[in-house]
PDB file of C-alpha atoms in Angstrom:
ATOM      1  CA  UNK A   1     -26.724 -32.796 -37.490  1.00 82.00           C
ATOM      2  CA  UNK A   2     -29.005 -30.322 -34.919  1.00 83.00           C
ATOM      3  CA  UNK A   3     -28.765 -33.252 -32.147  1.00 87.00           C
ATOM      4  CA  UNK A   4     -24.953 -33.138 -32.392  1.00 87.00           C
ATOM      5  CA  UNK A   5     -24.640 -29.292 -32.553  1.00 84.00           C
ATOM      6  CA  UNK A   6     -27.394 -28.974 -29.570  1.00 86.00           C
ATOM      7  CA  UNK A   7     -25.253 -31.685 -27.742  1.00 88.00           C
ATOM      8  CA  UNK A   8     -21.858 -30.252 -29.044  1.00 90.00           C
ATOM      9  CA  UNK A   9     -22.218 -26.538 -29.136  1.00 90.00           C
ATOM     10  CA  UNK A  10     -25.670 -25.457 -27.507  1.00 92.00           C
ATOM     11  CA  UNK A  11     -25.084 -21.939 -26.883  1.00 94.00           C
ATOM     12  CA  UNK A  12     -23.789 -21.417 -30.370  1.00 93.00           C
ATOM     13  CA  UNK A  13     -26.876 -22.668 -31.713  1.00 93.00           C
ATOM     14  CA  UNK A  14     -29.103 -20.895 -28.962  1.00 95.00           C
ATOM     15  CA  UNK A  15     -27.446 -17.293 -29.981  1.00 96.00           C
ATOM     16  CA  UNK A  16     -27.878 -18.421 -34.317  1.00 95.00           C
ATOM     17  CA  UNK A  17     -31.257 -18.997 -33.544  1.00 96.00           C
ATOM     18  CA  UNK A  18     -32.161 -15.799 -31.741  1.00 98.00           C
ATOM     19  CA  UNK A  19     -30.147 -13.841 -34.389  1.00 98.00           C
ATOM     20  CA  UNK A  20     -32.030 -16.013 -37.066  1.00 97.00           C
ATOM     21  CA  UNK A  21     -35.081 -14.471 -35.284  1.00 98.00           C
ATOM     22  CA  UNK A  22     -33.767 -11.196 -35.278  1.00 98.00           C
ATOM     23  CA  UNK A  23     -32.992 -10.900 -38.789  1.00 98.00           C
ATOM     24  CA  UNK A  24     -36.574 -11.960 -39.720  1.00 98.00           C
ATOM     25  CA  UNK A  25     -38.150  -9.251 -37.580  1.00 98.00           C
ATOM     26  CA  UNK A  26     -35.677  -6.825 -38.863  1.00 98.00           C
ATOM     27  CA  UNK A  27     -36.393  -7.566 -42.576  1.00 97.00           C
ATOM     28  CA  UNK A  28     -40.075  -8.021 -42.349  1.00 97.00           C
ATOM     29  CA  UNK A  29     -40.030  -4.583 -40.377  1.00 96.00           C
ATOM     30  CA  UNK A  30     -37.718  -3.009 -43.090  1.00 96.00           C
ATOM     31  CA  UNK A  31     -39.650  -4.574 -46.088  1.00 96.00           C
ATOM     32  CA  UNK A  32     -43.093  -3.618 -45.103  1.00 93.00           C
ATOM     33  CA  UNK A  33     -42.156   0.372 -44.446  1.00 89.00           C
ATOM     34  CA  UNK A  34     -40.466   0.549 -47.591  1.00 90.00           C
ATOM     35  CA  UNK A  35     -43.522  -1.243 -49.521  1.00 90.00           C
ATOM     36  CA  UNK A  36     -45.569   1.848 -47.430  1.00 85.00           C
ATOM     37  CA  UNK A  37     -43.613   4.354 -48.562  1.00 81.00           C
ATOM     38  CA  UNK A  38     -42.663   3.955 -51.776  1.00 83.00           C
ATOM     39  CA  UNK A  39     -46.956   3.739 -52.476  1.00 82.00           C
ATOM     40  CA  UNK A  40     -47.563   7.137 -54.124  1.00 80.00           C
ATOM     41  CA  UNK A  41     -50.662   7.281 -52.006  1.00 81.00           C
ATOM     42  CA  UNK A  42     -48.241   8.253 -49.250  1.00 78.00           C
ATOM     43  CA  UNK A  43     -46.316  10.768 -50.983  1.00 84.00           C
ATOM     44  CA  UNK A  44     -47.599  14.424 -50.113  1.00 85.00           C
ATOM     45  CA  UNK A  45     -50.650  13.499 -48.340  1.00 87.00           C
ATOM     46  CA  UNK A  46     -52.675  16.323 -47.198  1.00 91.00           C
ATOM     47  CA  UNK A  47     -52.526  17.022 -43.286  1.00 92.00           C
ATOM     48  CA  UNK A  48     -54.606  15.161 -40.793  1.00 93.00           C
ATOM     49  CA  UNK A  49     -54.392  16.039 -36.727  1.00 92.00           C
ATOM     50  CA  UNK A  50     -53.573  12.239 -35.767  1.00 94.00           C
ATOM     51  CA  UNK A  51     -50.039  12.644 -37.687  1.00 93.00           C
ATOM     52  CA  UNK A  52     -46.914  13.487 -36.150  1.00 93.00           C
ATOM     53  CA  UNK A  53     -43.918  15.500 -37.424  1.00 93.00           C
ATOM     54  CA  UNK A  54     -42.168  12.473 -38.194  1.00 91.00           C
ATOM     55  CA  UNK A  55     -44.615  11.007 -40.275  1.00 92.00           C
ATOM     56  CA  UNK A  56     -44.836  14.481 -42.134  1.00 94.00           C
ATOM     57  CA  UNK A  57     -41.297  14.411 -42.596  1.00 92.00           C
ATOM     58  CA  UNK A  58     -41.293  11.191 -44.056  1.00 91.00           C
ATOM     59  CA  UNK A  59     -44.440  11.528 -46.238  1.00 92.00           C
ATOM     60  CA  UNK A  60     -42.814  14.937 -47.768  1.00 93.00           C
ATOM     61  CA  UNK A  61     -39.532  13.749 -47.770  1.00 91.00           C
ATOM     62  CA  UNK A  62     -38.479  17.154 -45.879  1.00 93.00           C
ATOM     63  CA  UNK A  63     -35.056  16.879 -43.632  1.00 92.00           C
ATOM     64  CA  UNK A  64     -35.547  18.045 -40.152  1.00 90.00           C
ATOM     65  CA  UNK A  65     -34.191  21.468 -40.126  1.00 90.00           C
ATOM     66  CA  UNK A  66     -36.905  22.143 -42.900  1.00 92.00           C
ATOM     67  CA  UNK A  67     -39.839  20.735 -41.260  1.00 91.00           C
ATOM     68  CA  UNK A  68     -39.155  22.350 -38.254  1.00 91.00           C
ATOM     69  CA  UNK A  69     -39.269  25.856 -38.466  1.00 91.00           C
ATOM     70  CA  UNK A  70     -42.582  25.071 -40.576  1.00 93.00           C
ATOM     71  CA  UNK A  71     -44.099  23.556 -37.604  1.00 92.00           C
ATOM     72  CA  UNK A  72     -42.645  25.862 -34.534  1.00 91.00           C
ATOM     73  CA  UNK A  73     -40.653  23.266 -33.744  1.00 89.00           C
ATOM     74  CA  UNK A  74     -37.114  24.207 -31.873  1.00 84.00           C
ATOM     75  CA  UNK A  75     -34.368  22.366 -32.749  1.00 81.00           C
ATOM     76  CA  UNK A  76     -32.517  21.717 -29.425  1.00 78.00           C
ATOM     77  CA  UNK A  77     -35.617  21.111 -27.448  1.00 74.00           C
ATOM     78  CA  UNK A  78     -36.322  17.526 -26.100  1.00 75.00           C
ATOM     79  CA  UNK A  79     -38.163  15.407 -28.688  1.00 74.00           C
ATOM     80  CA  UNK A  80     -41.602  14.611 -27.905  1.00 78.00           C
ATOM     81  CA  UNK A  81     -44.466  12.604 -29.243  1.00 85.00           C
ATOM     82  CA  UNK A  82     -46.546  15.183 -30.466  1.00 90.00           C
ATOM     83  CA  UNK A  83     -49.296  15.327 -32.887  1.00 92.00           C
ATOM     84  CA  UNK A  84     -50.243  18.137 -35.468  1.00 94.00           C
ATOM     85  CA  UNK A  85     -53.416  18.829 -33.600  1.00 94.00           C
ATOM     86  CA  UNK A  86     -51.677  19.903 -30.596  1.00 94.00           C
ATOM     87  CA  UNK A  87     -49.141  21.979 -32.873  1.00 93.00           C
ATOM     88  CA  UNK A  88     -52.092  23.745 -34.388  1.00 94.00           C
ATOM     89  CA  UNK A  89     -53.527  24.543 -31.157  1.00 94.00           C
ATOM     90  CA  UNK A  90     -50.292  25.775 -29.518  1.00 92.00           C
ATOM     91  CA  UNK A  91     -49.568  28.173 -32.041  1.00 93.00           C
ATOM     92  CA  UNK A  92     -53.002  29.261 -32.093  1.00 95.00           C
ATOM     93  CA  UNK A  93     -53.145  28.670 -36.457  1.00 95.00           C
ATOM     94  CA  UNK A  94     -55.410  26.122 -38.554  1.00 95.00           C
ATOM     95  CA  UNK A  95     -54.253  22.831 -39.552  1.00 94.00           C
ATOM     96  CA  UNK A  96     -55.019  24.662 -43.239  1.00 95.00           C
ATOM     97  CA  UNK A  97     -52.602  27.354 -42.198  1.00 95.00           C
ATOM     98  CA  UNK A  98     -50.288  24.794 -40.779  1.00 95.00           C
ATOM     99  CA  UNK A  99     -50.625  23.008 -44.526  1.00 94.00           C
ATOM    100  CA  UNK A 100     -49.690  26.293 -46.008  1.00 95.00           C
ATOM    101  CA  UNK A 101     -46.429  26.116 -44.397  1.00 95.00           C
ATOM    102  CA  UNK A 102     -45.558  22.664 -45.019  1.00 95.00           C
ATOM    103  CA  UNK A 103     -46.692  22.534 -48.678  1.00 95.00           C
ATOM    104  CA  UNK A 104     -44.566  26.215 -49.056  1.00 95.00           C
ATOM    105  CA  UNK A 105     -41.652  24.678 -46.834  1.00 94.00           C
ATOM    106  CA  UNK A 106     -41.457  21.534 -49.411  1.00 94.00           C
ATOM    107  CA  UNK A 107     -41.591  23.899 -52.062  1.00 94.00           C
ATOM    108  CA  UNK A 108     -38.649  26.181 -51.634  1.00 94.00           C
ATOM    109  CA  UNK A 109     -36.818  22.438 -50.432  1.00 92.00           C
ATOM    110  CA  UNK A 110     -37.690  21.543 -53.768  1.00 91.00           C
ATOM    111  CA  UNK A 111     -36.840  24.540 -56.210  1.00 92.00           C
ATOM    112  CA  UNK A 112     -33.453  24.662 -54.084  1.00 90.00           C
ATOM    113  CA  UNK A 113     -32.864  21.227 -55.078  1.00 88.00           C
ATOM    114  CA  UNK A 114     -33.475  21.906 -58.851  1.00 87.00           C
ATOM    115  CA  UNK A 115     -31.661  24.851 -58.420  1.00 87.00           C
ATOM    116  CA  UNK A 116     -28.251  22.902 -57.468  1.00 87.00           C
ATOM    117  CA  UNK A 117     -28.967  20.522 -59.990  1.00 84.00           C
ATOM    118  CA  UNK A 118     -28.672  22.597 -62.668  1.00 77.00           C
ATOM    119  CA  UNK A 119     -25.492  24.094 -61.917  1.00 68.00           C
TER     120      UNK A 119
END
C-alpha cells in the first residue's frame, strides 16, 4: 500500500508525512505546557529575577494591560526579552517592591472579577 502511494502519489505522501510530523510536535508542545501550568506549584509563584513578564503573566493569570502598568511596562513600545531583574533595576525599586505590585495588581484583577460575578 506505501510502495504504490510512494510510486503513485509521492508528494502527497511527502507533505502527510511532514504534517504527520508537525502535528506531533505541535501536540507534544501543547500537552506538556498545559501539564506545567495547570501544576498548582506554578500558580502565584513568588518573584525570581530570571523570569520574564510573560512568564509572570502566565503564572498569575494577569492579561497584559494589568501586568503592565505593574511592571513600568508601556504598552505601545516594542516588545523585548526582558527579565524582572533588569525591570527592578531600571526603575530603581526591589524585586520585593516589584512583588508588591504584582501581588496588589492580581488582587484588584481578582476582586473586579468577583465583583462582576455577582451582579
Amino acid at each position: 500500500m506505501i510502495r504504490h502511494l510512494w510510486q503513485t502519489h509521492r508528494l502527497a505522501l511527502m507533505a502527510f508525512g511532514i504534517a504527520l510530523c508537525a502535528l506531533g510536535f505541535f501536540g507534544v508542545r501543547t500537552m506538556s505546557s498545559m501539564i506545567y501550568w495547570m501544576d498548582p506549584d506554578h500558580r502565584d509563584q513568588a518573584l525570581a529575577g530570571w523570569m520574564t513578564p510573560r512568564y509572570v503573566m502566565r503564572s498569575y493569570q494577569l492579561p497584559p494591560d494589568v501586568l503592565g502598568p505593574a511592571l513600568f511596562l508601556v504598552r505601545d513600545a516594542a516588545p523585548r526579552r526582558i527579565s524582572l531583574d533588569t525591570i527592578a533595576a531600571e526603575n530603581g525599586i526591589t524585586m520585593d517592591d516589584l512583588q508588591i505590585r504584582i501581588d496588589a495588581a492580581a488582587a484588584q484583577m481578582r476582586a473586579d472579577r468577583e465583583a462582576r460575578r455577582d451582579d
